Coordinates of C-alpha atoms in Angstrom, one line a residue:
X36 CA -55.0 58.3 86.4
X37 CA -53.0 55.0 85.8
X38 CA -49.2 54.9 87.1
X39 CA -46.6 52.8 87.4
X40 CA -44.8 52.1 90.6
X41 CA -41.9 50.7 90.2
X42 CA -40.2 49.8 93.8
X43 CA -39.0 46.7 95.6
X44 CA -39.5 47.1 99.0
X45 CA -43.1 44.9 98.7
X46 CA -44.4 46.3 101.8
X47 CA -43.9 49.7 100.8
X48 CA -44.9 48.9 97.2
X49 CA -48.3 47.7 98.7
X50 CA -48.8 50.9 101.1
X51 CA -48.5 53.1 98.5
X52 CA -50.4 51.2 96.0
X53 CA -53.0 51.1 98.3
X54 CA -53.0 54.8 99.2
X55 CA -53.1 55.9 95.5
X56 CA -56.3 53.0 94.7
X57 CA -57.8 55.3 97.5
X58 CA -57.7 58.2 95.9
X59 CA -59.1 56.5 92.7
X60 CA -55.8 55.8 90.6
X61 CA -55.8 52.5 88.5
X62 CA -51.7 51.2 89.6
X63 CA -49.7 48.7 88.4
X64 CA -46.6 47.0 90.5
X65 CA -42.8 46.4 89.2
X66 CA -40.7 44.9 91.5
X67 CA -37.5 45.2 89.6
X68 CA -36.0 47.4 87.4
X69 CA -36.0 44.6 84.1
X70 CA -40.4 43.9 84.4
X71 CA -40.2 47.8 84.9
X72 CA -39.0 48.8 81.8
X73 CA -40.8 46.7 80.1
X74 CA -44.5 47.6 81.5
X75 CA -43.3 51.9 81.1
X76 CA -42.7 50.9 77.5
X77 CA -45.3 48.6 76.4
X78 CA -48.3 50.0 78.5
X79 CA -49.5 53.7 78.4
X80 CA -49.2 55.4 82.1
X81 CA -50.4 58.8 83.4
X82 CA -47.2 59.2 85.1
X83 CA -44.4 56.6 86.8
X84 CA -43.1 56.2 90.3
X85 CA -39.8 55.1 89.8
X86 CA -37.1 54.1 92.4
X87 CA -33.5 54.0 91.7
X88 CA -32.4 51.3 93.7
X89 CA -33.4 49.2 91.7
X90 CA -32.6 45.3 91.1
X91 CA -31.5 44.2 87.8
X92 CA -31.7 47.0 86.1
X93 CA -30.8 50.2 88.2
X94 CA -33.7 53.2 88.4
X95 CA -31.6 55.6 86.2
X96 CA -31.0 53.3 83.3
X97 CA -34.5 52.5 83.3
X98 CA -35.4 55.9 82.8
X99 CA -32.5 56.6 79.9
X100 CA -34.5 53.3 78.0
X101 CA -38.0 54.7 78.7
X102 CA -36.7 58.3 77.1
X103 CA -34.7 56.8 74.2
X104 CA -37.6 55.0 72.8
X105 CA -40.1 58.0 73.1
X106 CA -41.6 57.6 76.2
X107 CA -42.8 60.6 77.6
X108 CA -44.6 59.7 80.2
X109 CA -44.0 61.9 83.6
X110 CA -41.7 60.3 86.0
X111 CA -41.2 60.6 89.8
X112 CA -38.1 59.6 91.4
X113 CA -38.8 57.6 95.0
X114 CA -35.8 57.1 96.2
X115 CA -33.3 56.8 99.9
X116 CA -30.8 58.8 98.4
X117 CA -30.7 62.6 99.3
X118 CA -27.2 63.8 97.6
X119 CA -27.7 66.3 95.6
X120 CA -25.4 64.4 92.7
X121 CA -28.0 61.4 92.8
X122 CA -30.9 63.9 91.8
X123 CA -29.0 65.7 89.2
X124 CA -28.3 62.4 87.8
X125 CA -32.1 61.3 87.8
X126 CA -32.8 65.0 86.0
X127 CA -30.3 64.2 83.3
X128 CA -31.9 61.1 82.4
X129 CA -35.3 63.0 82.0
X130 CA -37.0 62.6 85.1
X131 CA -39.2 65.8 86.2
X132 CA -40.0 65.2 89.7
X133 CA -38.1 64.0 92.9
X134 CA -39.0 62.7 96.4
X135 CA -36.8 61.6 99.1
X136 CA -38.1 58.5 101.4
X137 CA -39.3 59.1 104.4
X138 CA -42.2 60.9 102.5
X139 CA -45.9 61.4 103.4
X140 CA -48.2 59.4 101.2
X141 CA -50.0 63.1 100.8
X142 CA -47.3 64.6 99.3
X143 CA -46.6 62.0 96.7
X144 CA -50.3 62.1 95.7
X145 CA -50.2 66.5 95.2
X146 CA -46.4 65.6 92.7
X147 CA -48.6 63.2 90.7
X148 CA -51.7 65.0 90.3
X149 CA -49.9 68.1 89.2
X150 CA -47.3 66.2 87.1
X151 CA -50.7 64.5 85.1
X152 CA -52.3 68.1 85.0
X153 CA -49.2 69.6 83.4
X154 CA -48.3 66.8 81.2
X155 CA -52.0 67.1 79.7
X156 CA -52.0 70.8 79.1
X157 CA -53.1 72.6 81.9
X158 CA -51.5 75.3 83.9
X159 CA -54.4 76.0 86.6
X160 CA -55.5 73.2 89.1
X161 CA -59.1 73.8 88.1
X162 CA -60.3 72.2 84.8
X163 CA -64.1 73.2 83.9
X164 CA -66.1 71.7 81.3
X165 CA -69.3 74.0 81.1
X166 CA -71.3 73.1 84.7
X167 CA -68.6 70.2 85.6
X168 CA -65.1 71.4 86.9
X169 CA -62.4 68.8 88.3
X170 CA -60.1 70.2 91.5
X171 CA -57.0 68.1 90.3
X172 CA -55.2 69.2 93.7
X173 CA -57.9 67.2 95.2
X174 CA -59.5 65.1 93.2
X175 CA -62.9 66.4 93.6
X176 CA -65.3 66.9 90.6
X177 CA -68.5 68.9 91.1
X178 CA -71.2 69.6 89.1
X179 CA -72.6 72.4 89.5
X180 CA -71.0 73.4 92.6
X181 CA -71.7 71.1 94.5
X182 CA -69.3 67.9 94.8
X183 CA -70.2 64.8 92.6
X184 CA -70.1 61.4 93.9
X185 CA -68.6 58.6 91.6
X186 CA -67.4 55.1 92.0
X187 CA -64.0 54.3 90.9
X188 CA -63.9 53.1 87.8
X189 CA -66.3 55.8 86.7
X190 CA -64.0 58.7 88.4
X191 CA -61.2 57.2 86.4
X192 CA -63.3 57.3 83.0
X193 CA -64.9 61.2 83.6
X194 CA -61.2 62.4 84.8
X195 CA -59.6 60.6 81.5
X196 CA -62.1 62.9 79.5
X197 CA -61.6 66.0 81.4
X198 CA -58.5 66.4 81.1
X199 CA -58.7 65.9 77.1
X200 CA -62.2 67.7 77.1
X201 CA -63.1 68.5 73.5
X202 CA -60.7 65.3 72.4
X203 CA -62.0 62.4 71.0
X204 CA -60.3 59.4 73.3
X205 CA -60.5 56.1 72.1
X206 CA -62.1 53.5 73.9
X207 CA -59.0 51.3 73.8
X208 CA -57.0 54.4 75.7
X209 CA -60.1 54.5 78.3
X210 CA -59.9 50.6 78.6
X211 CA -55.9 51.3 79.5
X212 CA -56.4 54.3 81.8
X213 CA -59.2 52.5 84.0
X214 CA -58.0 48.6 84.6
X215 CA -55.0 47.4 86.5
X216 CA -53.0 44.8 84.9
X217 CA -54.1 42.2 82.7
X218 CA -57.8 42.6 84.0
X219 CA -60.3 41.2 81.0
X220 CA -62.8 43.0 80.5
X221 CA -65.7 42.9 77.6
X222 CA -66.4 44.9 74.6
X223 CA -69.3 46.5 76.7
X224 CA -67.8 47.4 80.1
X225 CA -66.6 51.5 79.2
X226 CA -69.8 51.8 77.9
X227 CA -71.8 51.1 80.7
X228 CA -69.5 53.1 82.5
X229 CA -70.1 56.0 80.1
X230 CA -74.1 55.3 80.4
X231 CA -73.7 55.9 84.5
X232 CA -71.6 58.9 83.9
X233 CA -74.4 60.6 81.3
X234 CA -77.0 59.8 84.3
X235 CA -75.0 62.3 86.8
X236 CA -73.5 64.7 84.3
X237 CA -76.2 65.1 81.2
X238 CA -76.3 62.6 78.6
X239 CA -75.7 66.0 76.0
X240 CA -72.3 66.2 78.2
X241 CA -70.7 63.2 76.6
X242 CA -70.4 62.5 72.9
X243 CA -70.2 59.3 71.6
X244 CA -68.1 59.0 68.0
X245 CA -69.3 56.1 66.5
X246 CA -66.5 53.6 65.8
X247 CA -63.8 56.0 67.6
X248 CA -65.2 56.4 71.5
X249 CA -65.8 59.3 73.4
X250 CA -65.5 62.9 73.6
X251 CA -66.8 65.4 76.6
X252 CA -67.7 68.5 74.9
X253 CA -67.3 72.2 76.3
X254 CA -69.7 73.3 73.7
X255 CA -72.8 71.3 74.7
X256 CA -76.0 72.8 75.4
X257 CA -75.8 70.7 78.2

């Protein structure tokens, strides 16, 4: 999963970056509500962490201008404010989730994972692809049954897949979904990733479509 967080409390910004890069998400960091805006409609996202306190441009508004030119990406509110007409607002402008600081880091990651989940089709919390499965509550993947251990990058790449298994996704989306920023990267970096990922999970697992990118498909003989 990539997400935006949008926050300008720095030290907060960086402890919940860093929690979320634990638990194998690709973030990027706004500080104000302007650079914001602009990243939520220029970049793709898995999901936003947005607060409304926000300076120059305040939380709310840059949700109305994310939903009035099409983006649909699923948004958090993180914010101080607990009245009830401050969430109502924030619901209005099309956010679909809502967490009130203090929060535990724990929490935040369970609203994200299941806001992803949903916003990509899927009702249950357990996604199987023949002898994979993914537990989005947790993160886990195992193959058959037992858990499978992946590096970051190539967690990012197998749960991009999964969750559009019998999709074709682009290489360009993959590219987005797995780096941070402005990181370069070269023309062969998601495949090698997609090479390590055949060598745990069965080469027959992972189609390639030539010129297009990749597609993890239910149907394999594995």
């Amino acid at each position: 999963m990539k997400i935006l967080l949008v926050e300008d409390d720095r030290l907060l910004a960086q402890e919940i970056a860093r929690a979320l890069r634990e638990e194998n998400f690709a973030v990027d960091i706004a500080a104000n509500g302007e650079d914001g805006q602009h990243l939520g409609e220029t970049e793709s996202y898995d999901a936003a962490v947005l607060d409304l306190g926000l300076p120059k441009v305040p939380g709310v508004e840059v949700l109305r201008g994310w939903r009035k030119q099409g983006r649909h990406l699923p948004v958090l509110i993180l914010t101080a404010r607990d009245g009830w007409t401050d969430k109502v607002e924030g619901f209005k402008a099309g956010a679909d989730d809502y967490l009130t600081k203090p929060f535990r880091i724990e929490e935040l990651v369970m609203r994200l994972r299941a806001l992803v989940r949903r916003a990509s089709g899927h009702a249950a919390p357990r996604i199987s692809c023949g002898p994979l499965s993914f537990e989005t509550q947790t993160g886990v993947f195992e193959l058959d049954g037992l858990p499978l251990k992946l590096t970051g990058l190539e967690w990012r790449v197998l749960e991009c897949l999964i969750l559009r298994k019998d999709t074709v996704v682009e290489r360009g989306l993959l590219s987005e979904k797995v780096y941070e920023g402005d990181v370069g990267t070269d023309s062969n970096s998601i495949e090698v990733i997609v090479a390590r990922l055949r060598r745990k999970v069965g080469k027959a697992m992972i189609e390639t479509e030539r010129g297009r990118g990749y597609k993890l498909n239910s149907g394999s003989p594995w």
